[in-house]
Coordinates of C-alpha atoms and ligand atoms in Angstrom, one line a residue:
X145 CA 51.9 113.4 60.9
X146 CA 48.9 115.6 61.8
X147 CA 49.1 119.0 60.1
X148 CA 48.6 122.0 62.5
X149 CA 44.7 123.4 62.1
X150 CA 43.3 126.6 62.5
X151 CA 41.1 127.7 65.3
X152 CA 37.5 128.0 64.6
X153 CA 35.7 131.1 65.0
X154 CA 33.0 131.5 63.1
X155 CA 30.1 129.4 61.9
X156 CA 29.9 126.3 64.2
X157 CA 27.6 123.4 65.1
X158 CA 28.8 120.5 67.7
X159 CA 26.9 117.3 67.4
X160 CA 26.8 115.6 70.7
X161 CA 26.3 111.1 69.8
X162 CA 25.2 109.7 72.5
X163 CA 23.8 113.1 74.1
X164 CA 21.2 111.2 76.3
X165 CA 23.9 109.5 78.1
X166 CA 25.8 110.0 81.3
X167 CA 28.9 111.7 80.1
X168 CA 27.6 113.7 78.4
X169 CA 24.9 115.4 81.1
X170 CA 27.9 115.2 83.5
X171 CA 30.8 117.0 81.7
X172 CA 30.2 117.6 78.1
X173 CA 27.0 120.3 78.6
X174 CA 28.5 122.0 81.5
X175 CA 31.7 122.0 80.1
X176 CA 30.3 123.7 76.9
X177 CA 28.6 126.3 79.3
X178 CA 31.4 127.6 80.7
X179 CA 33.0 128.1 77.2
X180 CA 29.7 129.7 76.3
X181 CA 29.4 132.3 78.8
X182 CA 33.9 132.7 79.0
X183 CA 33.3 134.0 75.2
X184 CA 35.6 130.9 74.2
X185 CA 32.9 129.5 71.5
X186 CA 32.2 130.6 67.9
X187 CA 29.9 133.2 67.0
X188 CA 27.2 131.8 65.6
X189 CA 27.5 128.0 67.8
X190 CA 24.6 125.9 68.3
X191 CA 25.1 122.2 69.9
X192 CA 22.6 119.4 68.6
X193 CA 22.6 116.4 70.8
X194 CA 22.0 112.7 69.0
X195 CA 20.7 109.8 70.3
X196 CA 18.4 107.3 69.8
X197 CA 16.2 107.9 73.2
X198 CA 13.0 109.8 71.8
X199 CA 13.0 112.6 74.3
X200 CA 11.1 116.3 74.1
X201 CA 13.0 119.4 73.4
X202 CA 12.3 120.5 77.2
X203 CA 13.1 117.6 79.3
X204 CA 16.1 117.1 77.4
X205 CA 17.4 120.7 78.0
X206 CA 16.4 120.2 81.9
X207 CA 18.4 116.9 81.7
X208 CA 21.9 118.4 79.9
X209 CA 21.2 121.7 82.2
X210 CA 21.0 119.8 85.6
X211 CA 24.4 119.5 86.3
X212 CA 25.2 123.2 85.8
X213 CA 25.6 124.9 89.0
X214 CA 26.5 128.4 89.7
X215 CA 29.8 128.6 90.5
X216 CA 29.4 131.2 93.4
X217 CA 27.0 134.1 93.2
X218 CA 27.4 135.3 90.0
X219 CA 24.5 137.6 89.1
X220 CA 24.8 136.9 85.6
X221 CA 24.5 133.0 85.9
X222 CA 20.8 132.9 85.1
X223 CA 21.0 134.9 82.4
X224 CA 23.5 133.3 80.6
X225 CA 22.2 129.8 81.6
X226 CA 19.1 130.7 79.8
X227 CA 20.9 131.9 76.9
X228 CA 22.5 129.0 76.8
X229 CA 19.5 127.1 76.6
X230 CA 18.5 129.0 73.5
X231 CA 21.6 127.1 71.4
X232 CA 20.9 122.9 72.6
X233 CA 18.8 121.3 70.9
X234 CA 18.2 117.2 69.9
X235 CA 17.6 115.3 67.3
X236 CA 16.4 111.6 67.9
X237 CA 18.1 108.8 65.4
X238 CA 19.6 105.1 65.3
X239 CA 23.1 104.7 65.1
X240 CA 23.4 102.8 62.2
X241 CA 20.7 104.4 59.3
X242 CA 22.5 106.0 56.9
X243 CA 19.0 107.9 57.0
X244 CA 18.8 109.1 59.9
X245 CA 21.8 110.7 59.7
X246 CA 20.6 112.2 56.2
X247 CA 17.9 114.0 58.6
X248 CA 20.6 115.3 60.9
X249 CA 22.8 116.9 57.9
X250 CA 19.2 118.6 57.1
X251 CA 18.8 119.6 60.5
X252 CA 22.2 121.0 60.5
X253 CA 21.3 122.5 57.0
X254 CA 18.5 124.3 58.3
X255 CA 20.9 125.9 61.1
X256 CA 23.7 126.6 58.5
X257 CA 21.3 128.6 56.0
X258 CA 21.0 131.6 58.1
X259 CA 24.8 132.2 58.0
X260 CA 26.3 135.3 57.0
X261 CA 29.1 133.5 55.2
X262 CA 29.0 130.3 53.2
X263 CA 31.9 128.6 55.8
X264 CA 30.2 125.7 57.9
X265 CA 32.3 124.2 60.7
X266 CA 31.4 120.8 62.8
X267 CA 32.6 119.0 65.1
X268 CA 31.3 115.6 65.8
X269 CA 31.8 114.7 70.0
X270 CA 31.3 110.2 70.2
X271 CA 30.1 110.4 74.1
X272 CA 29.2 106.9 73.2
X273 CA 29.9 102.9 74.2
X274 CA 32.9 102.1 72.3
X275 CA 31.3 99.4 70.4
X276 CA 29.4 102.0 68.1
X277 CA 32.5 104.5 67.2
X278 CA 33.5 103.1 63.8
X279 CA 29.9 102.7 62.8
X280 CA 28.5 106.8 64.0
X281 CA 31.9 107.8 62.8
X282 CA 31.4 106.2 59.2
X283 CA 27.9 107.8 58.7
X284 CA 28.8 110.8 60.3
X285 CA 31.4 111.1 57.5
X286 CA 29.2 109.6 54.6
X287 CA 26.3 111.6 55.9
X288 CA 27.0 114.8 58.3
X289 CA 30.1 115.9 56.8
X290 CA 31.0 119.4 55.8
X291 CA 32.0 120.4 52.2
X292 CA 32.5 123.9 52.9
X293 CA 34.2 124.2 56.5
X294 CA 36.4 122.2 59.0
X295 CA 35.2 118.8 60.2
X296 CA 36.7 117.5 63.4
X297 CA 35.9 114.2 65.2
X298 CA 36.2 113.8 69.2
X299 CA 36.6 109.8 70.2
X300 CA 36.2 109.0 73.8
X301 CA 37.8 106.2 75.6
X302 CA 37.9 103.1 75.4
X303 CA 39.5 102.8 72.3
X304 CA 39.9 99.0 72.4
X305 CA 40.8 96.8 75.0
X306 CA 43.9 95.4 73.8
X307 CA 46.6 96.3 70.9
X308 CA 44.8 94.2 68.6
X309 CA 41.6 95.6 69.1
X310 CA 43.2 99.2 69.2
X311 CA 44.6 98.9 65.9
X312 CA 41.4 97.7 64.8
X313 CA 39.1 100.8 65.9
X314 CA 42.3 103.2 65.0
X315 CA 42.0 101.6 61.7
X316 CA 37.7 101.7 61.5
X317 CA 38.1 105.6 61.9
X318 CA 41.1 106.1 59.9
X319 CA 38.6 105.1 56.6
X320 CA 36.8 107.9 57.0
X321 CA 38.7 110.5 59.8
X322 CA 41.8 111.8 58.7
X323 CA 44.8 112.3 61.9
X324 CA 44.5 115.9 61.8
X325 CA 40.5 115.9 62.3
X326 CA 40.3 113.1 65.0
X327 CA 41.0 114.2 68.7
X328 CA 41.5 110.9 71.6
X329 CA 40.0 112.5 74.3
X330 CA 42.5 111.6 77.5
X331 CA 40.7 113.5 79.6
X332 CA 43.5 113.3 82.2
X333 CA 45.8 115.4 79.9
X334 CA 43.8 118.4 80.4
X335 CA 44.3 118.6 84.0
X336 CA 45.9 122.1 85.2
X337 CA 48.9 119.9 87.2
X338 CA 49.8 117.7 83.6
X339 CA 49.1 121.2 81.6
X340 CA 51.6 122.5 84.0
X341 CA 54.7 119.7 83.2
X342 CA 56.0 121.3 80.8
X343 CA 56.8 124.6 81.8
X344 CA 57.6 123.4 85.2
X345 CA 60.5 121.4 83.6
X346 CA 61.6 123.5 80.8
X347 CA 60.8 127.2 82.5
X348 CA 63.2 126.0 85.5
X349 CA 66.7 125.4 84.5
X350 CA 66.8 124.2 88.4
X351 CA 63.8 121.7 88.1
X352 CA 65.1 120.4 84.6
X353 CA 68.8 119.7 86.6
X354 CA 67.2 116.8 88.6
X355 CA 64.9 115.7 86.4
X356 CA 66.8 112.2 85.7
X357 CA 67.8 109.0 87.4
X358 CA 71.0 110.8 88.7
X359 CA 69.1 112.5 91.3
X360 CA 65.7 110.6 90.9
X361 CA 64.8 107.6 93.1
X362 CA 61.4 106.5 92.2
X363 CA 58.3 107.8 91.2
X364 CA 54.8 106.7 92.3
X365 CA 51.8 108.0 89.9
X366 CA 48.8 107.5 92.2
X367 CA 44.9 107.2 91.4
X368 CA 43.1 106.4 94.5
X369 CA 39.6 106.4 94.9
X370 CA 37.3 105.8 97.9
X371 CA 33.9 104.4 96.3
X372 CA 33.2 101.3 94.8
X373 CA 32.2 100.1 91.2
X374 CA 28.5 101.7 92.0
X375 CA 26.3 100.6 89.5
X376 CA 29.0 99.9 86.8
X377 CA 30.2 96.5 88.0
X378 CA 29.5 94.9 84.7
X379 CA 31.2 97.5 82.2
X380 CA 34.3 97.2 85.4
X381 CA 34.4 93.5 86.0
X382 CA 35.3 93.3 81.8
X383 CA 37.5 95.9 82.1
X384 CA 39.5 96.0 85.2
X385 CA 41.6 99.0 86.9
X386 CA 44.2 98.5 84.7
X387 CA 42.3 99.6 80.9
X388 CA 40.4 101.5 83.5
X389 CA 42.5 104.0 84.5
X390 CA 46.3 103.1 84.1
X391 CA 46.5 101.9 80.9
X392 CA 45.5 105.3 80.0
X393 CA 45.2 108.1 82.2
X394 CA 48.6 107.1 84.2
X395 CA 50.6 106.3 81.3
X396 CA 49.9 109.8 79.5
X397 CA 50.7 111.5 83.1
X398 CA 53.9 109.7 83.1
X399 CA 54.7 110.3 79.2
X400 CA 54.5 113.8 79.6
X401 CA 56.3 113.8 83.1
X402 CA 58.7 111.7 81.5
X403 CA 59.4 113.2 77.9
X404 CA 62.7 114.6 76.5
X405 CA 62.6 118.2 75.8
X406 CA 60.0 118.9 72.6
X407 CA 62.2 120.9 70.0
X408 CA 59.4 123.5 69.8
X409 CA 56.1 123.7 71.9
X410 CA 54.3 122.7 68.3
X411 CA 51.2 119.8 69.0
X412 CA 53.5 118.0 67.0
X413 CA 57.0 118.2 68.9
X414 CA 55.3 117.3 71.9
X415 CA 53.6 114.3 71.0
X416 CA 56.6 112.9 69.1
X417 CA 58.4 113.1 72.6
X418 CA 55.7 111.7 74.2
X419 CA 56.0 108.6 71.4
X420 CA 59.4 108.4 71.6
X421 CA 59.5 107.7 75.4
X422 CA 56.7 105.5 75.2
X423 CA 58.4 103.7 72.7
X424 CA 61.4 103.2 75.5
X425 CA 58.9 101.2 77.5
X426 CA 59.2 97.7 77.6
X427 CA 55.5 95.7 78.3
X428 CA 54.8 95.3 82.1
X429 CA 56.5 91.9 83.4
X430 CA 54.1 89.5 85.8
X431 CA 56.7 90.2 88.5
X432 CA 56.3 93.8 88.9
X433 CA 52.7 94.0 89.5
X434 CA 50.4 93.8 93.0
X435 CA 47.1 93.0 92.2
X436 CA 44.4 93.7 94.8
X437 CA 40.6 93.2 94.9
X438 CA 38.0 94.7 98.1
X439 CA 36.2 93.0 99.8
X440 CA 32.5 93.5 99.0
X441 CA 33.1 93.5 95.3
X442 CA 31.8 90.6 94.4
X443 CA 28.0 91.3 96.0
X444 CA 27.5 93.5 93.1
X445 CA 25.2 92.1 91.2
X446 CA 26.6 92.6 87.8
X447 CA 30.0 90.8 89.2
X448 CA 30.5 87.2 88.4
X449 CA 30.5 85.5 91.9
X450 CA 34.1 84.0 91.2
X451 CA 35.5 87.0 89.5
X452 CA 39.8 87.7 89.4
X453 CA 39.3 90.9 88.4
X454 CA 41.3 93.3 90.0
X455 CA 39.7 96.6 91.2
X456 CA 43.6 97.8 92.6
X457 CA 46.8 97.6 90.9
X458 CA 50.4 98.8 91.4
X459 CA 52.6 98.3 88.2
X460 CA 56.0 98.7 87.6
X461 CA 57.4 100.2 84.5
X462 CA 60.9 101.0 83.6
X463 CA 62.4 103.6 80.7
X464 CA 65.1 102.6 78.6
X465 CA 66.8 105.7 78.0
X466 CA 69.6 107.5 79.4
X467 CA 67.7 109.9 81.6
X468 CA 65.7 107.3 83.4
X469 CA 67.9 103.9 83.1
X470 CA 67.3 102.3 86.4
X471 CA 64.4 104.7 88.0
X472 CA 61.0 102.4 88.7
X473 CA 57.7 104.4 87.8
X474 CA 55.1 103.2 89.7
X475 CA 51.8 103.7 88.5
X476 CA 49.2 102.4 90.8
X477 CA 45.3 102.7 91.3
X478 CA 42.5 101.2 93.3
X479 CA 38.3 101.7 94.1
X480 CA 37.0 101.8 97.6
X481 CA 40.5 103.3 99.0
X482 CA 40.8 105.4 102.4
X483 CA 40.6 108.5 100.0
X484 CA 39.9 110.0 96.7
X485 CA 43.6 111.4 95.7
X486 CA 45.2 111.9 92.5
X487 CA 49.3 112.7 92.6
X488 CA 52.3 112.2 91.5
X489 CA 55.2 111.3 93.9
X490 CA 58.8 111.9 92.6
X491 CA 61.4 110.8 95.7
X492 CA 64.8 111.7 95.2
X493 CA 68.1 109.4 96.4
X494 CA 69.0 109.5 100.1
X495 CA 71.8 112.4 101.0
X496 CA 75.3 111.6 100.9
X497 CA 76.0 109.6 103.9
X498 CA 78.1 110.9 106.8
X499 CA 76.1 114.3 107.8
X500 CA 72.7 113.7 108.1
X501 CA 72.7 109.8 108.2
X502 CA 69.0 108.6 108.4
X503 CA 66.9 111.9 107.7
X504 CA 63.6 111.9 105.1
X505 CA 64.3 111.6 101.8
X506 CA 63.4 114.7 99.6
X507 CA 60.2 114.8 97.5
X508 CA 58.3 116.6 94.8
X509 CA 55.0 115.8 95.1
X510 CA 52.6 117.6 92.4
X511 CA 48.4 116.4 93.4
X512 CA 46.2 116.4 90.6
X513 CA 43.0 116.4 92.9
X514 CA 41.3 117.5 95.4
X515 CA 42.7 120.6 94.7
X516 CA 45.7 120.9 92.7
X517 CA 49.3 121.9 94.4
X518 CA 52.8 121.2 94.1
X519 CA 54.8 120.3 97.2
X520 CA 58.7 119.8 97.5
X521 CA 59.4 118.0 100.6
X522 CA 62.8 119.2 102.6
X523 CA 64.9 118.7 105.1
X524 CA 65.7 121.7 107.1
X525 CA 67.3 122.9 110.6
X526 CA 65.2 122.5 113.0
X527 CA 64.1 126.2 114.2
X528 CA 65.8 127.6 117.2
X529 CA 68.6 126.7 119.1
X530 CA 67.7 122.9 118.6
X531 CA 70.5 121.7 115.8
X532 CA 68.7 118.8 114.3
X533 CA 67.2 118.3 110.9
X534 CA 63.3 118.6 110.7
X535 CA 61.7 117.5 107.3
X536 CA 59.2 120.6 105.8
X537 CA 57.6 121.3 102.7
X538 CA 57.6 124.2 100.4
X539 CA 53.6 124.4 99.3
X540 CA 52.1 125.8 96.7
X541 CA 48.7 125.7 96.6
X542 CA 46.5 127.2 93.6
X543 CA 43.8 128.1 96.1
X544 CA 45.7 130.0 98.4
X545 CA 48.1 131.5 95.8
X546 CA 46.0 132.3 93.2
X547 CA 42.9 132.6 95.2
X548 CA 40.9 134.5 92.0
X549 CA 42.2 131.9 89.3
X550 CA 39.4 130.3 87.4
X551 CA 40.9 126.6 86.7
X552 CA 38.8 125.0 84.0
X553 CA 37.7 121.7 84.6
X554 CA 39.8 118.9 82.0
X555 CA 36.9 118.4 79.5
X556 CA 36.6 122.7 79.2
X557 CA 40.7 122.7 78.4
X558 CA 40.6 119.8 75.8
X559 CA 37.1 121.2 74.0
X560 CA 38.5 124.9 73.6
X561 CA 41.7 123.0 72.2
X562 CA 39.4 121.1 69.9
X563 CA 38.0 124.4 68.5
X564 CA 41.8 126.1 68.3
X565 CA 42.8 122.8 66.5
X566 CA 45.5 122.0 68.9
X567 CA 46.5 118.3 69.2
X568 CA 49.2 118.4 72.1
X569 CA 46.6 116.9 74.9
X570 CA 44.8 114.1 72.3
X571 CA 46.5 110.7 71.6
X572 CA 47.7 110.2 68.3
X573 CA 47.9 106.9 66.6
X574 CA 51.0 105.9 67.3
X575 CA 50.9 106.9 70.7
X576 CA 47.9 104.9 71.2
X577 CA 49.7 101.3 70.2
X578 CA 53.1 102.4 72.0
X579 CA 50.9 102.8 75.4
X580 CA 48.9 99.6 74.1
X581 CA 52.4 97.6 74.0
X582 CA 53.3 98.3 77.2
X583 CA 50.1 97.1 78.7
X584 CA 48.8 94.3 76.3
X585 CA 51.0 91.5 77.6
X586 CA 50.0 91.8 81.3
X587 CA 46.6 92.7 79.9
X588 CA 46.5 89.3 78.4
X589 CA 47.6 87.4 81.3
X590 CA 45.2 89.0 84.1
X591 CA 42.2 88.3 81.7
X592 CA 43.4 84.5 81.2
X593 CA 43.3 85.0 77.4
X594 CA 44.6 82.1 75.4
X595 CA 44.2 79.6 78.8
X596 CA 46.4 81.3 80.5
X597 CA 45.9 81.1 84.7
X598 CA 44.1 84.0 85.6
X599 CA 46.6 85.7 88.7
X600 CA 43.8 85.6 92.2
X601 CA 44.2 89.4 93.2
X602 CA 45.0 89.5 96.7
X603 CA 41.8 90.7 98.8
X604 CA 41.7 94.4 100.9
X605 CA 38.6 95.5 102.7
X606 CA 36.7 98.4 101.7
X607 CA 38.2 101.9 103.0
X608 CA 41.5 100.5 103.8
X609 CA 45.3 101.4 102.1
X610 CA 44.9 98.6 99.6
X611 CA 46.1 94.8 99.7
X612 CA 47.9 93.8 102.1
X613 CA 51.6 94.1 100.8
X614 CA 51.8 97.0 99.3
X615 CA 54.6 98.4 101.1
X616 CA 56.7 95.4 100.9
X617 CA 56.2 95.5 97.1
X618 CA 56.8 99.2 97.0
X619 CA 60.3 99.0 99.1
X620 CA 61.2 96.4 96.6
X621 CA 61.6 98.9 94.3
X622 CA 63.0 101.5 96.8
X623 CA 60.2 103.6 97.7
X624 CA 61.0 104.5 101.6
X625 CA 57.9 105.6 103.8
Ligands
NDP38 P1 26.4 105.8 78.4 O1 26.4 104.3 78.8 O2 25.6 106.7 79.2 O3 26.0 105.8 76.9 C1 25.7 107.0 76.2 C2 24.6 106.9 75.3 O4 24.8 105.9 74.3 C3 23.3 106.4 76.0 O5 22.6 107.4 76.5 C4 22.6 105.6 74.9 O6 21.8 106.5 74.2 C5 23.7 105.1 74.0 N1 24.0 103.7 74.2 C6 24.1 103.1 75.4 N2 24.4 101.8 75.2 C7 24.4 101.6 73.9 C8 24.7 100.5 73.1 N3 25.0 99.3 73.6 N4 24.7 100.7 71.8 C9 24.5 101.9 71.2 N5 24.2 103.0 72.0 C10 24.2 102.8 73.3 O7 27.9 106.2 78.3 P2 28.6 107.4 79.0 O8 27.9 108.6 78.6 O9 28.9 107.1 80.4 O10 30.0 107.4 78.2 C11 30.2 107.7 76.8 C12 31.6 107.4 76.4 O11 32.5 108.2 77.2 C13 32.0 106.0 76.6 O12 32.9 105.6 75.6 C14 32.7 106.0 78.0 O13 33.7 105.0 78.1 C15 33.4 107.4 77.9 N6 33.6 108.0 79.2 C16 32.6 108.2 80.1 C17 32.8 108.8 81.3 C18 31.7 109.1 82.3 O14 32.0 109.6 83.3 N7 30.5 108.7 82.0 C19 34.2 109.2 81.7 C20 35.2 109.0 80.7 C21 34.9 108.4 79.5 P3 20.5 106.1 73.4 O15 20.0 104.8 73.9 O16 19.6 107.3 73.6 O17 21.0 106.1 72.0

């Protein structure tokens, strides 16, 4: 059990591994910015990217810098871009020289020696392939490591592709990272709509009344996304949507949309919820998933021509608990969609017959993206002297209702709760190999492992709903259009 940290304020350096990479140009830099110039990161900070691309100090500031766009017109953007600027820097080294990381700690030495005080925080960021993590992580702890501050280690995904494996890298960093210092970046857990879960549940005595299976029909978790694998067939076509994006991202949306009641709002509390639901899960069965794959998928060139790997999947998971006995969640995803839409879908059970026989069913529909609202979906008179039912929506919309809101982007949310040492967005062990369990079995079985038959994913052209069947398989478990 992670013990709670303290926030740093003072004294900081962030090592960025694998700082020449995509990730981190996209999301970590900018992300950083904003915390920069929102007063959110310690006084004195600097950020030292590592890789092993030899690079100069200026192209690699234009290339981290690109990204970062002004927001609207603010007149102080350029100044505080260039100031910015003034705290990235890079350091070129292998991966696996215990040496080269002996330069970075003096690099970082060099930094440290002008502090006013002898504390010396760091936080190491792995924005690199998974295949690397235990190895970086093991230097940067035999090499890098602070004797006279906090130390705190940020893994990206994909930490392993199966339980097994899981276990395995869990284990790897656990040698050298203790719980409290390592942070599982699920990026998806710092979105404003899962942030919000919890107080729209426990702040609402109304919305916590029919939060269970005795008002609750189903409950679709949706990722949908209109491009293709672009470029990334090869790292995609080993992976599939499942480790992709369900596996992971879904399953912590629905752990926290799921979870009893945390005892206190302590990191703590709230993951051991999370575990404890996860834990109710039984693995995915072969009958309760759709597997779909577009059309055009296999011209990528990094795509074996007689691939099974699915690129869309719908599957089925069920909670063994009193609260949610009986309820089917849904969690489905797919590339080269109609749209780009990220949602969760809670439909409640038809009205009491007699009244208003064959009307809408009532939903709450909270979207993650584009643009983050919340939606309950009624039934209502229809306005004027008309005395039928008409099916509306209450709508709230950020934009509109907090039109002067700033809402962080995920990877700005999770790296401020990095620095305050707050653990209730990252993935602890044990929550790790619960969501492996559910998923390993199926996992197994779409891969072929072991000689299994590979399942033949059932094709869909590009820009369309998804495979054909769909809707059969989702009134199966009582979705109604
Ligand atoms: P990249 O493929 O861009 O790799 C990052 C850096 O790692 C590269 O610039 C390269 O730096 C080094 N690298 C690349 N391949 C290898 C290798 N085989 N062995 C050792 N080093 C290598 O990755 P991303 O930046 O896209 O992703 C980083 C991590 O973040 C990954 O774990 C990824 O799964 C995760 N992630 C990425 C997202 C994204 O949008 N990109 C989103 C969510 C998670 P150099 O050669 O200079 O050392």
């Amino acid at each position: 059990m992670p013990k709670v940290l303290s926030q740093i304020a003072k004294n900081t350096v962030i090592v960025i591994a694998g700082a020449s990479g995509d990730l981190a140009k996209k999301f970590l830099y900018p992300a950083l910015f904003t915390l920069y110039r929102r007063g959110f990161l310690p006084q004195p900070v600097k950020i030292v990217g590592y890789a092993r691309s030899k690079i100069e100090h200026e192209k690699f500031i234009e290339q981290v810098t690109a990204n970062i766009k002004n927001p609207g017109d603010d007149p102080n953007f350029v100044a505080e871009l260039e100031s910015y600027k003034g705290i990235l820097s890079y350091v070129a080294g292998s991966y696996d020289d215990g040496a080269a990381f002996d330069e970075l700690n003096r690099y970082l030495e060099n930094i440290e020696s002008s502090y006013q005080s002898p504390e010396r925080n760091r936080i190491f960021y792995l924005a690199l392939p998974s295949t690397v993590f235990v190895e970086v992580s093991r230097n940067f702890k035999e090499h890098v490591y602070s004797t006279a501050g906090s130390n705190r280690l940020i893994v990206e995904k994909p930490i392993g592709s199966d339980l097994e494996s899981a276990l395995e890298m869990v284990q790897g960093i656990a040698e050298f990272w203790s719980e409290e210092e390592t942070f599982r970046i699920d990026h998806y857990l710092g979105k404003e709509i899962v942030k919000n879960l919890l107080p729209l549940r426990f702040a609402n005595s109304i919305i916590s009344g029919f939060w269970d299976s005795d008002r609750v029909s189903n409950v679709q978790i949706t990722l949908n996304e209109s491009f293709g694998t672009e470029g990334r067939g090869g790292y995609f076509d080993s992976a599939g949507i499942i480790r992709d994006v369900i596996q992971n991202h879904l399953c912590q949306v629905l752990s926290v949309l799921t979870m009893e009641r945390p005892v206190t709002l302590a990191p703590a509390d709230i993951v051991d919820e999370k575990v404890k639901l996860l834990r109710a899960i039984p693995p995915v069965k072969n009958e309760d998933v759709l597997l779909g794959q577009y059309i055009g998928y296999l011209d990528d060139p990094e795509v074996p021509e007689d691939s099974k790997t699915a690129t869309y999947a719908a599957n089925v998971l069920w909670i063994n608990n009193p609260r949610w006995e009986g309820v089917p969640f849904i969690l489905k995803a797919g590339k080269a969609l109609n749209e780009d839409n990220v949602e969760i879908r809670m439909q409640f059970k038809n009205s009491t017959k007699g009244l208003y026989d064959g009307v809408a069913r009532s939903e709450l529909i909270m979207r993650l993206e584009p643009g983050e609202a919340i939606f309950l979906k009624l039934n209502i008179k229809t306005p004027g002297f008309d005395s039928g039912v008409t099916t509306t929506e209450l709508k709230l919309n950020y934009k509109e209702t907090f039109p002067d809101a700033f809402i962080p982007d995920a990877y700005e949310v999770l790296l401020r709760d990095v620095l305050k040492g707050d653990h209730s967005s990252f993935v602890r062990d044990d929550e790790l190999e619960a969501a492996w369990k559910v998923f390993t079995p199926i996992l197994h079985w779409t891969d072929g492992k072991d000689g299994v038959t590979r399942p033949v994913p059932t094709q869909y052209a590009f820009g369309s709903r998804g495979p054909e069947g769909l809707d059969d398989f989702l009134a199966k478990y009582g979705v109604k259009a």
